Coordinates of C-alpha atoms in Angstrom, one line a residue:
M281 CA -5.5 22.0 9.7
R282 CA -6.8 18.6 10.7
A283 CA -4.4 15.9 11.7
V284 CA -4.3 12.5 13.4
V285 CA -2.5 12.9 16.8
V286 CA -1.5 10.2 19.2
P287 CA -1.5 11.8 22.7
S288 CA -0.3 8.5 24.3
H289 CA 0.6 5.1 23.1
G290 CA -2.2 2.4 22.8
D291 CA -4.6 0.7 20.6
S292 CA -6.5 2.4 17.7
S293 CA -8.6 4.4 20.1
A294 CA -5.4 6.3 21.1
M295 CA -5.6 8.2 17.8
E296 CA -7.5 11.5 17.7
V297 CA -8.4 13.7 14.7
T298 CA -7.9 17.2 15.8
E299 CA -7.1 20.7 14.7
V300 CA -3.4 21.7 14.9
P301 CA -1.5 24.7 13.7
D302 CA -0.6 24.7 10.0
P303 CA 3.1 23.7 9.6
V304 CA 5.6 26.1 8.1
P305 CA 8.5 24.9 6.0
G306 CA 12.0 25.8 7.3
P307 CA 15.2 25.9 5.4
G308 CA 15.6 22.9 3.1
E309 CA 11.9 21.9 3.5
V310 CA 8.7 21.9 1.4
L311 CA 5.1 22.3 2.5
V312 CA 2.7 19.8 0.8
E313 CA -1.1 19.7 0.5
V314 CA -1.6 16.0 1.2
A315 CA -3.7 14.2 -1.4
A316 CA -3.4 10.7 0.2
S317 CA -1.6 9.0 3.0
G318 CA -0.5 5.4 3.0
V319 CA -1.5 3.2 6.0
N320 CA 1.2 0.8 7.0
F321 CA 2.1 -1.5 9.9
I322 CA 4.9 0.8 10.9
D323 CA 2.2 3.3 11.7
V324 CA 0.7 0.7 14.1
Y325 CA 4.1 0.1 15.7
H326 CA 4.5 3.9 16.2
R327 CA 1.0 4.2 17.7
E328 CA 1.6 1.2 20.0
G329 CA 5.0 2.4 21.1
R330 CA 6.7 -0.7 19.8
Y331 CA 8.9 1.7 17.8
P332 CA 9.1 4.3 20.6
L333 CA 8.4 7.9 19.6
P334 CA 7.6 10.5 22.3
P335 CA 3.9 11.5 22.2
P336 CA 2.0 13.6 21.4
R337 CA 2.7 13.3 17.7
V338 CA 1.1 13.4 14.3
V339 CA 1.5 9.8 12.9
G340 CA 1.7 8.4 9.4
S341 CA 5.0 8.0 7.5
E342 CA 4.0 7.9 3.8
G343 CA 2.1 10.2 1.5
A344 CA 1.9 12.3 -1.6
G345 CA 0.5 15.6 -2.7
T346 CA 1.2 19.0 -4.2
V347 CA 3.9 21.5 -3.0
S348 CA 2.3 24.7 -1.8
A349 CA 5.4 26.5 -0.3
V350 CA 9.2 25.9 -0.2
G351 CA 11.7 27.0 2.4
D352 CA 14.9 28.8 2.0
G353 CA 17.6 27.0 0.0
V354 CA 15.2 24.7 -1.9
T355 CA 16.1 25.0 -5.6
D356 CA 15.2 21.7 -7.2
I357 CA 11.5 21.6 -6.1
V358 CA 9.0 24.4 -6.8
V359 CA 5.4 25.3 -5.9
G360 CA 3.1 23.1 -7.9
D361 CA 5.3 20.0 -8.1
R362 CA 3.6 16.8 -7.1
V363 CA 5.8 14.8 -4.7
G364 CA 5.7 11.7 -2.6
W365 CA 7.7 10.6 0.5
V366 CA 8.3 7.7 2.8
N367 CA 9.6 7.4 6.4
I368 CA 8.7 11.0 7.2
L369 CA 6.4 11.3 10.2
G370 CA 3.4 13.5 10.1
S371 CA 1.6 12.2 7.0
Y372 CA -1.8 11.6 8.5
A373 CA -2.8 15.3 8.0
E374 CA -4.1 17.8 5.5
K375 CA -0.6 19.4 5.2
A376 CA 2.9 18.1 5.8
V377 CA 6.4 19.5 5.9
I378 CA 8.9 17.3 4.1
P379 CA 12.7 17.6 3.8
A380 CA 13.4 18.5 0.2
A381 CA 16.2 15.9 0.2
R382 CA 13.6 13.2 0.8
A383 CA 10.8 14.4 -1.5
I384 CA 10.4 12.4 -4.7
V385 CA 9.0 14.4 -7.6
L386 CA 6.3 12.3 -9.3
P387 CA 6.5 11.6 -13.1
G388 CA 3.6 12.5 -15.3
G389 CA 2.1 9.1 -15.4
V390 CA 1.8 8.6 -11.7
S391 CA -0.9 10.3 -9.6
P392 CA -0.4 11.3 -6.0
E393 CA -2.9 8.6 -4.9
V394 CA -1.0 5.9 -6.7
A395 CA 2.3 7.2 -5.3
A396 CA 0.9 7.1 -1.8
A397 CA -0.2 3.6 -2.4
V398 CA 3.1 2.3 -3.8
L399 CA 6.0 4.2 -2.5
L400 CA 6.8 2.6 0.9
Q401 CA 5.8 -0.9 -0.1
G402 CA 7.2 -0.6 -3.6
L403 CA 10.6 0.7 -2.5
T404 CA 10.6 -2.1 0.1
T405 CA 9.9 -4.6 -2.6
H406 CA 12.7 -3.2 -4.7
Y407 CA 15.4 -3.5 -2.1
L408 CA 14.2 -7.0 -0.9
T409 CA 14.2 -8.4 -4.5
H410 CA 17.3 -6.5 -5.8
S411 CA 19.6 -6.1 -2.8
T412 CA 18.6 -8.2 0.3
H413 CA 18.3 -11.2 -2.0
E414 CA 18.9 -10.5 -5.7
I415 CA 16.3 -12.8 -7.3
R416 CA 17.6 -14.7 -10.3
Q417 CA 15.9 -16.6 -13.0
G418 CA 14.6 -19.9 -11.7
D419 CA 14.7 -19.0 -8.0
D420 CA 12.0 -20.5 -5.7
V421 CA 10.5 -17.7 -3.5
L422 CA 8.1 -17.9 -0.6
V423 CA 5.9 -14.8 0.0
H424 CA 3.9 -14.6 3.2
A425 CA 0.6 -12.7 3.1
A426 CA 0.7 -12.9 -0.6
A427 CA -2.6 -11.0 -1.1
G428 CA -1.6 -8.1 1.1
G429 CA -0.1 -4.8 -0.1
M430 CA 3.5 -6.1 0.2
G431 CA 2.7 -9.6 -0.9
L432 CA 1.0 -8.5 -4.2
L433 CA 4.0 -6.3 -5.1
L434 CA 6.6 -8.9 -4.1
T435 CA 4.8 -11.5 -6.1
Q436 CA 4.7 -9.4 -9.2
V437 CA 8.4 -8.2 -9.0
A438 CA 9.6 -11.8 -8.3
K439 CA 7.8 -13.0 -11.4
L440 CA 9.4 -10.1 -13.4
R441 CA 12.8 -11.4 -12.3
G442 CA 11.9 -15.0 -13.3
A443 CA 11.2 -16.7 -10.0
R444 CA 8.6 -19.3 -9.1
V445 CA 6.5 -17.8 -6.4
L446 CA 4.8 -19.7 -3.6
G447 CA 2.5 -17.7 -1.5
T448 CA 0.6 -18.1 1.8
V449 CA -2.9 -16.6 2.3
S450 CA -5.7 -16.9 4.9
T451 CA -8.8 -17.1 2.7
A452 CA -10.0 -18.4 -0.7
E453 CA -10.7 -14.8 -1.8
K454 CA -7.1 -13.9 -1.0
E455 CA -5.9 -16.9 -2.9
K456 CA -7.6 -15.6 -6.0
L457 CA -5.8 -12.2 -5.6
A458 CA -2.4 -13.8 -5.1
R459 CA -2.9 -16.0 -8.2
A460 CA -4.0 -13.0 -10.3
A461 CA -0.8 -11.3 -9.3
G462 CA 1.2 -14.2 -10.7
A463 CA 1.8 -16.6 -7.7
D464 CA 2.4 -20.1 -9.1
E465 CA 1.4 -22.0 -5.9
V466 CA -0.9 -20.7 -3.1
F467 CA -1.8 -22.4 0.2
G468 CA -2.8 -21.6 3.7
Y469 CA -0.6 -21.1 6.8
D470 CA -1.3 -24.5 8.4
G471 CA 1.6 -26.8 7.5
F472 CA 3.0 -24.4 4.9
A473 CA 6.6 -25.6 5.4
E474 CA 5.6 -29.1 4.4
C475 CA 3.8 -27.7 1.3
V476 CA 6.9 -25.9 0.4
K477 CA 9.2 -28.9 0.7
D478 CA 6.7 -31.1 -1.2
L479 CA 6.6 -28.6 -4.1
T480 CA 10.3 -27.8 -4.2
G481 CA 12.1 -30.9 -2.8
S482 CA 14.9 -29.0 -1.1
G483 CA 13.1 -25.7 -0.1
V484 CA 13.1 -22.2 -1.4
H485 CA 16.0 -19.8 -2.0
V486 CA 14.4 -17.0 0.0
V487 CA 11.4 -16.4 2.3
Y488 CA 10.0 -12.9 2.4
D489 CA 8.3 -12.7 5.8
G490 CA 6.5 -9.7 7.1
V491 CA 4.3 -11.7 9.6
G492 CA 7.0 -12.4 12.2
A493 CA 6.4 -14.6 15.3
A494 CA 3.6 -16.7 13.8
T495 CA 5.5 -17.8 10.7
F496 CA 9.1 -17.6 11.8
E497 CA 9.7 -21.3 12.6
G498 CA 7.9 -22.4 9.4
S499 CA 9.8 -19.9 7.4
L500 CA 13.1 -21.4 8.6
A501 CA 11.9 -24.9 7.8
S502 CA 10.9 -23.8 4.3
L503 CA 14.5 -22.8 3.3
R504 CA 16.9 -24.9 1.3
P505 CA 20.5 -25.1 2.5
R506 CA 22.1 -21.7 2.5
G507 CA 18.7 -20.1 2.0
L508 CA 17.8 -16.6 3.3
L509 CA 14.9 -15.6 5.5
A510 CA 14.3 -11.8 5.0
L511 CA 12.2 -10.9 8.0
Y512 CA 11.0 -7.4 7.0
G513 CA 8.1 -7.0 9.4
A514 CA 6.4 -8.4 12.5
A515 CA 2.6 -8.1 11.9
S516 CA 1.9 -11.0 14.3
G517 CA 4.4 -9.8 16.9
P518 CA 8.2 -9.8 17.3
V519 CA 10.2 -13.0 17.0
P520 CA 11.5 -14.3 20.4
P521 CA 15.2 -14.6 21.2
F522 CA 16.9 -17.1 18.8
D523 CA 19.9 -19.4 19.1
L524 CA 22.1 -18.7 16.0
Q525 CA 23.6 -22.2 16.1
R526 CA 20.3 -23.4 14.8
L527 CA 21.1 -21.8 11.5
N528 CA 24.2 -23.9 11.1
Q529 CA 22.3 -27.1 12.0
A530 CA 19.6 -26.4 9.5
G531 CA 21.9 -25.9 6.6
G532 CA 24.0 -22.8 7.0
L533 CA 20.9 -20.6 6.7
F534 CA 20.8 -16.8 6.7
V535 CA 18.4 -14.5 8.6
T536 CA 18.3 -10.7 8.1
R537 CA 16.1 -8.0 9.6
P538 CA 16.2 -5.3 7.0
S539 CA 14.4 -2.0 6.8
L540 CA 13.9 0.6 4.1
G541 CA 16.1 3.3 5.7
W542 CA 19.2 1.2 5.3
Y543 CA 18.5 0.8 1.6
T544 CA 17.7 4.4 0.8
S545 CA 20.4 6.0 2.9
T546 CA 21.4 8.5 0.1
R547 CA 19.2 10.6 -2.1
E548 CA 20.9 8.9 -5.1
E549 CA 19.8 5.4 -3.9
L550 CA 16.3 6.6 -3.0
L551 CA 15.7 8.2 -6.5
A552 CA 17.3 5.3 -8.4
R553 CA 14.9 2.8 -6.7
A554 CA 11.9 5.2 -7.1
D555 CA 12.7 5.7 -10.8
E556 CA 12.7 2.0 -11.5
L557 CA 9.5 1.5 -9.4
F558 CA 7.6 4.3 -11.2
G559 CA 8.8 2.9 -14.5
W560 CA 7.2 -0.5 -13.7
V561 CA 3.9 1.3 -12.7
A562 CA 3.8 3.6 -15.8
S563 CA 4.5 0.6 -18.1
G564 CA 1.8 -1.5 -16.5
A565 CA 4.3 -4.2 -15.5
L566 CA 3.4 -3.5 -11.8
K567 CA -0.3 -3.3 -10.8
V568 CA -1.1 -1.2 -7.7
H569 CA -4.1 -2.6 -5.9
V570 CA -5.9 -0.2 -3.5
S571 CA -8.4 -2.1 -1.5
Q572 CA -9.8 0.6 0.8
R573 CA -9.9 4.3 1.1
Y574 CA -10.9 5.9 4.4
P575 CA -11.5 9.5 5.2
L576 CA -9.2 10.9 7.9
E577 CA -12.1 10.6 10.5
D578 CA -12.1 6.8 10.0
V579 CA -8.4 6.3 10.9
R580 CA -9.3 4.1 13.8
R581 CA -11.3 1.8 11.6
A582 CA -8.4 1.8 9.0
H583 CA -6.0 0.5 11.6
D584 CA -8.4 -2.0 13.0
D585 CA -9.1 -3.4 9.6
L586 CA -5.4 -3.6 8.8
E587 CA -4.5 -5.4 12.0
A588 CA -7.4 -7.8 11.7
R589 CA -6.3 -8.7 8.2
R590 CA -9.6 -7.6 6.7
T591 CA -7.8 -5.7 4.0
T592 CA -6.1 -6.8 0.7
G593 CA -3.6 -4.6 -1.2
K594 CA -3.1 -1.1 0.0
V595 CA -5.0 1.0 2.5
L596 CA -5.2 4.8 2.0
L597 CA -6.3 7.8 4.2
I598 CA -7.8 10.6 2.2
P599 CA -7.7 14.0 4.1

């Protein structure tokens, strides 16, 4: 089969599309014919070595497709089931082996392409808005990169929960997308903390920040006393070392660095979040925006476009 392999860490040129042996499911695993793979910043971090994984390795950690074989001991998934997954390496390929305990059977109204587009970012949105900070009616929320894949989902779910959403974007076209998703106020990154304070008076209850170093200081300055900064990513680079006493001086603030694995640590929690997510998608309450689809051969361009912020919504690889 064809797969995207990283022989050594580096920029997008480190990725190679090559022939590798077909994987075989072991006990407790299923083999999936991959219909689509999600492209995410965590894939960039794996490629760069920021999240160190020993190369060579097939990259990609999100996908969906149809089960073509099952290993010994698998009883609740059968050949022909359509499944999706997150946080399982090896998704940038024509076939992938997935632990059955982490495979999510797709409901009838959700296609594999939609699942690959929404699972990682949708589950992340769910835990951020329901667990990291449980949004309540009337909360003020700041969403960075509001026209990106995460930003569009965060905006929609925050509105479903009754929040007023403020969003940052980098272009006028992205502003239109953010407003179409429901953002109440949208502005650029320059001086965004001042915009937040002008609009809210005291600041927002929570900032959802996947940008990292470039926005961290402004995100802190955007919070009201006892507000929470949820730093769920670092697209612009990691945040430098930070003196925690500053949180006290700024109003007893909270900062957390969550990740999906801690919020889907059991199969029950994974499926509960996925069920609600797919319910929103099937009902039309949550719109999934796929901006670009790339063939496997164009994986380098997909990463380059994602890192350069030339994308909006979700980016997919189609094997």
